[in-house]
Amino acid sequence: YKSRDIERRSLDVDSLKRSFLEWLVYSVGKDARAATRRDWFHTVALAVRDRVVDRWMDTTRSYYHEDAKRVYYLSLEFLIGRLLTNSLSNLGIMDECRQALDRLGLSMDDVVDSEPDAALGNGGLGRLAACFLDSMASQGLPGYGYGIRYEFGLFEQRFENGWQVEHPEQWLQFGNPWEFARPEVLYPVQFYGRVEEFRDSVGERAYRWVDSERVLAMAYDTPVVGYGGDTINTLRLWSARATSDFNFGHFNEGAYMKAVEQKILSENLSRVLYPNDATEIGKELRFKQEYFFTSASLQDILRRYLQHHTSFDNLPNKAAIQLNDTHPAIGIAELMRLLIDQHGLRWEKAWEITQATFAYTNHTLLPEALEAWPVRMVERILPRHMQIIYEINAKFLTRSKAKAAGDNARLSHLSLIDERGDRRVRMGNLAFLGSHKVNGVSALHTELMKETVFADFHAEFPDRITNKTNGITPRRWLKQANPALSELISSRIGEGWISDLGQIAALKEKADDVVFREEFRRAKRKNKKRLAAYIARQTGEEVQIDSIFDVQVKRMHEYKRQLLNVLHTVALYNEMRDNPTVSWVPVTKIFAGKAAPSYHMAKLIIKLINDVAKVVNHDPSVHDNLKVVYLPNYNVTAAEIIIPAADISEQISTAGMEASGTGNMKLALNGALTIGTLDGANVEIREQVGADNIFIFGLTAEEVNDLRANGGFNPREVIASNPALKRALDMIATGAFSPDDRNRYQPILQALTDGGDHFLVTADFADYCRAQDAAMQLYRDSEEWTRKAIINTASMGWFSSDRTVNEYATEIWDVHPVKPTHDG
Ligand code: DL6
């Protein structure tokens, strides 16, 4: 057994190869002749997982022995993508694995491509959580992710006749080799019922929640491999299980079907991820999902804490709980309930502990995404929590400065209950009040939080709001996704940048080195070839490698303004047709991104892009100088192919509306030049790269605000004064791209005209075209372009999620790295 034990940990090519053969036979149950690519993926994943387990246990043990303060990142979404390359790369055995597979006559790419993409999130918020997990583990920080193990991740997007059609995404269909089921880690989560008042042992008024329905939360653990493989943290995802009462309670002839039905209903809690990146207001199942995973996570956190402690006084010194948006904000009432009802603490003590333990990150100012649950629903589903929320509110409002000043308007803004219309619980206010720190995700966003949604809270608690500009992990987004560029970088400045991205600044001086520029271009070209092949496979479209790869990849949303990009595309198409003798720089417009299934306008814009693509791509008069492609099913895996190949990064949201953006950072890190508004983290990207190395256009957040405050503007006038815009809109209106249905795009034209153009597409159009022209002119000078691209890559050090997580660790969580002892 000893030797087998050692073999399982060995990282050399021979041991890997032997492990693969052993796993294939004894765990996957196939022989090499019958094994499919998927079998080989499972085999390799299991063998790699072996190399992780001992270190994982060492890490967990070290945290336990040191009774280290842990940070718990509670997130309804973790957009992790594939894990095989990530694990191999972080363990430093990519080459060894490739060679071992080679000796078995297998291609590493085939094996890697057989892994499903774990899409347990919608977009930026979920991917940020995944980058933070990587950064915490890579820096030895005791960090745990807590979320839901959705059976169905984000839907698969396909196009039928250019329309988005959603299909279920079944990532677990063939099993998940990375996870460990923990059937013994099981917590009851209650719903419904009523609250009973009674007198406790010292005669004080107390409450208990009775007659409730129960669902069990069962843990599945996935190891999170830090860079270098020293620290392996845990992502614990909860799966819903019916209680045995459900299964057997009504076990007689008539009730059998009902019992099974009940089981299915309770297990629906972890069935599917809500496919909207703004909140699903009013959806009862969504609210229950939020409570389900939050309650299970808090019970687990308290259980872990109580292994070392007998009183809760020290909880804030041992646990920091970060709320990723308001989705887990009900946790504030839940911790109060657990401390008071289950552990007998007094209110004031419980509140002090709760506030000191929680911190909250806000990710959006969009009003439709600010969660507010109907009081009647909360009362029905979580009666005890509603009571607690009322009490928190009453105590707070009594003491608030606004009350002292007799300012009723401010008091009503501060209230946890929105009293207008049907009464609602404002989850943002609850999260703010129950946390010691509240952060925004870029400098601009944080300032806007102080001025808008949280202005009144900011006046009450001027020290609570803090900024933590987002970041991205350089391991996945440069080292893994872009081997060509990362090898070039390492060959010049060493490998230090992988764990300390600040070091990449050493590349700045290489921008003036003609040989380096040539090599940088070669790497980009290689990535563009890879993307061109992917585009051909996915869409059947052939694109020119030498064209500008102009990329807009993100969720479909009106505020992100894919519409502005497609209007520019139509204008450019017209210019090319009008001026066939000009030697145009060829452009490939690349779009990708999913729309929420119920977001009709976003789906219509997808259809418009596909319709424009159909016309433009088949028009011989543009001589292939313009191509438009919409890549289906954008996910982390697709992003890893698209982003390294981009020349231009489109970050064109209406200023003031994109909280941060992180795609903007990934693209710039991979040497794309940004065309963007002064929105979200674009502002900080400009500071880092310098105004000469980015194309900024459009209204600022302040100008947008002023414009709207002064009654908006007249889009019809703007359109009338801009012939290119007018022509593009007229073409869309008269069916030039939709001859089968000339009225198809009326809703878009209506929104841009009589609708008042809320997202200021027409207002920013002229300046956007100017920025696009400037970019196209610059691209003609390939040396200058490359110089700026290198400066972009070299200036991204600050956008590492290692920096972001470190700021959280020191300024919010007060957690410190722990070095695991590996004595095996
Ligand atoms: O903070 C991560 C990410 C930001 O980069 C995006 O700008 C922002 O839109 C996104 N927010 C959401 C909103 N979800 N909710 N609630 O996904 O967060």
Coordinates of N, CA, C and O and ligand atoms in Angstrom, one line a residue, residues 77 122-129 276-279 286 324-327 361-366 369-371 441 445 470 559-560 657-665 680-681, ligand 1:
E77 N -23.5 32.0 -7.4 CA -22.9 31.7 -8.7 C -21.4 31.4 -8.6 O -20.7 32.2 -7.9
N122 N -24.0 33.2 -14.3 CA -24.5 33.9 -15.5 C -23.4 34.7 -16.2 O -23.4 34.7 -17.4
G123 N -22.6 35.4 -15.4 CA -21.6 36.3 -16.1 C -20.6 36.8 -15.1 O -20.1 36.0 -14.3
G124 N -20.4 38.1 -15.1 CA -19.3 38.7 -14.3 C -19.3 38.3 -12.8 O -18.2 38.0 -12.3
L125 N -20.5 38.4 -12.2 CA -20.5 38.1 -10.8 C -20.0 36.7 -10.4 O -19.3 36.5 -9.5
G126 N -20.5 35.8 -11.2 CA -20.1 34.4 -11.0 C -18.6 34.1 -11.3 O -17.9 33.3 -10.6
R127 N -18.2 34.7 -12.4 CA -16.8 34.5 -12.8 C -15.8 35.2 -11.8 O -14.8 34.7 -11.5
L128 N -16.3 36.3 -11.3 CA -15.4 37.0 -10.2 C -15.2 36.0 -9.0 O -14.1 35.9 -8.5
A129 N -16.3 35.3 -8.6 CA -16.3 34.4 -7.5 C -15.2 33.3 -7.8 O -14.5 32.9 -7.0
N276 N -30.8 34.7 -15.4 CA -30.9 36.1 -15.6 C -29.7 36.7 -14.8 O -29.4 36.3 -13.7
D277 N -29.0 37.7 -15.4 CA -28.0 38.3 -14.6 C -28.4 39.5 -13.8 O -27.7 40.1 -13.0
A278 N -29.7 39.9 -14.0 CA -30.3 40.8 -13.0 C -31.3 39.9 -12.2 O -31.7 38.8 -12.7
T279 N -31.7 40.3 -11.1 CA -32.5 39.4 -10.2 C -33.8 39.0 -10.7 O -34.5 39.8 -11.4
R286 N -36.6 31.0 -6.4 CA -35.3 31.7 -6.3 C -35.0 32.1 -4.9 O -33.9 32.0 -4.4
N324 N -21.8 37.8 -1.6 CA -21.6 38.2 -3.0 C -22.9 38.7 -3.6 O -23.8 37.9 -4.0
D325 N -23.1 40.0 -3.5 CA -24.4 40.6 -3.8 C -25.4 40.3 -2.7 O -25.0 39.7 -1.7
T326 N -26.6 40.7 -2.9 CA -27.6 40.5 -1.8 C -28.2 39.0 -1.9 O -29.0 38.7 -1.0
H327 N -27.8 38.2 -2.8 CA -28.4 36.9 -2.9 C -28.4 36.1 -1.6 O -29.3 35.4 -1.3
T361 N -20.8 42.8 -0.8 CA -20.4 43.4 -2.1 C -21.6 43.7 -3.0 O -22.4 42.9 -3.2
N362 N -21.6 45.0 -3.4 CA -22.7 45.4 -4.3 C -22.1 45.3 -5.8 O -21.0 45.8 -6.0
H363 N -22.9 44.7 -6.7 CA -22.4 44.5 -8.1 C -23.2 45.3 -9.1 O -22.9 45.1 -10.3
T364 N -24.2 46.0 -8.7 CA -25.0 46.7 -9.7 C -25.8 47.8 -9.1 O -26.3 47.6 -7.9
L365 N -26.0 48.8 -9.9 CA -26.9 49.9 -9.4 C -28.2 49.8 -10.2 O -29.1 50.6 -10.0
L366 N -28.3 48.9 -11.1 CA -29.6 48.8 -12.0 C -30.7 48.6 -11.0 O -30.8 47.6 -10.3
A369 N -32.3 45.2 -10.7 CA -31.5 44.1 -10.1 C -31.4 44.2 -8.6 O -30.8 43.4 -8.0
L370 N -32.0 45.3 -8.0 CA -31.9 45.4 -6.6 C -33.0 44.6 -5.9 O -34.2 44.8 -6.1
E371 N -32.6 43.5 -5.2 CA -33.6 42.6 -4.7 C -34.5 43.2 -3.7 O -34.0 43.8 -2.7
V441 N -17.3 47.7 -6.8 CA -16.4 46.9 -7.5 C -15.5 47.6 -8.5 O -14.7 47.0 -9.2
H445 N -18.0 53.1 -9.6 CA -19.2 52.4 -9.1 C -19.3 52.7 -7.6 O -20.5 53.0 -7.1
N470 N -12.5 45.2 -9.0 CA -12.4 43.8 -9.4 C -11.0 43.4 -10.0 O -10.3 44.3 -10.3
Y559 N -27.9 48.0 -21.7 CA -27.0 49.0 -21.2 C -25.6 48.7 -21.7 O -24.7 49.5 -21.7
K560 N -25.3 47.4 -22.1 CA -24.0 47.1 -22.6 C -23.8 47.5 -24.1 O -22.7 47.5 -24.6
M657 N -23.4 52.7 -15.8 CA -24.3 51.6 -15.7 C -23.5 50.2 -15.5 O -24.1 49.3 -15.0
E658 N -22.3 50.1 -16.0 CA -21.5 48.9 -15.8 C -20.7 49.0 -14.5 O -19.9 49.9 -14.4
A659 N -21.1 48.2 -13.5 CA -20.4 48.4 -12.2 C -18.9 48.3 -12.3 O -18.2 49.2 -11.8
S660 N -18.4 47.3 -13.0 CA -16.9 47.3 -13.2 C -16.6 46.7 -14.6 O -15.9 47.4 -15.4
G661 N -17.1 45.5 -14.8 CA -16.6 44.8 -16.0 C -15.3 44.0 -15.6 O -14.6 44.5 -14.7
T662 N -15.1 42.8 -16.1 CA -13.9 42.1 -15.9 C -13.4 41.6 -17.2 O -12.2 41.4 -17.4
G663 N -14.3 41.4 -18.2 CA -13.9 41.1 -19.5 C -12.9 42.2 -20.1 O -12.0 41.9 -20.8
N664 N -13.2 43.4 -19.7 CA -12.3 44.5 -20.1 C -10.9 44.3 -19.7 O -9.9 44.5 -20.4
M665 N -10.7 43.7 -18.5 CA -9.4 43.4 -17.9 C -8.7 42.2 -18.7 O -7.6 42.2 -19.0
G680 N -17.3 52.0 -15.2 CA -16.8 50.9 -14.5 C -15.3 51.0 -14.4 O -14.7 52.1 -14.2
A681 N -14.7 49.8 -14.5 CA -13.2 49.8 -14.4 C -12.5 50.3 -15.6 O -11.2 50.5 -15.6
Ligands
DL6_1 O1 -18.5 42.5 -10.1 C1 -18.6 41.6 -11.0 C2 -19.5 42.0 -12.1 C3 -19.2 43.4 -12.7 O2 -17.9 43.3 -13.3 C4 -20.2 43.8 -13.7 O3 -20.0 45.1 -14.2 C5 -21.6 43.7 -13.1 O4 -22.6 44.0 -14.1 C6 -21.8 42.3 -12.5 N1 -23.1 42.4 -11.9 C7 -24.0 41.5 -11.9 C8 -25.3 41.9 -11.4 N2 -25.8 40.8 -10.7 N3 -26.5 41.0 -9.8 N4 -27.1 41.2 -8.9 O5 -23.7 40.4 -12.4 O6 -20.8 42.1 -11.6

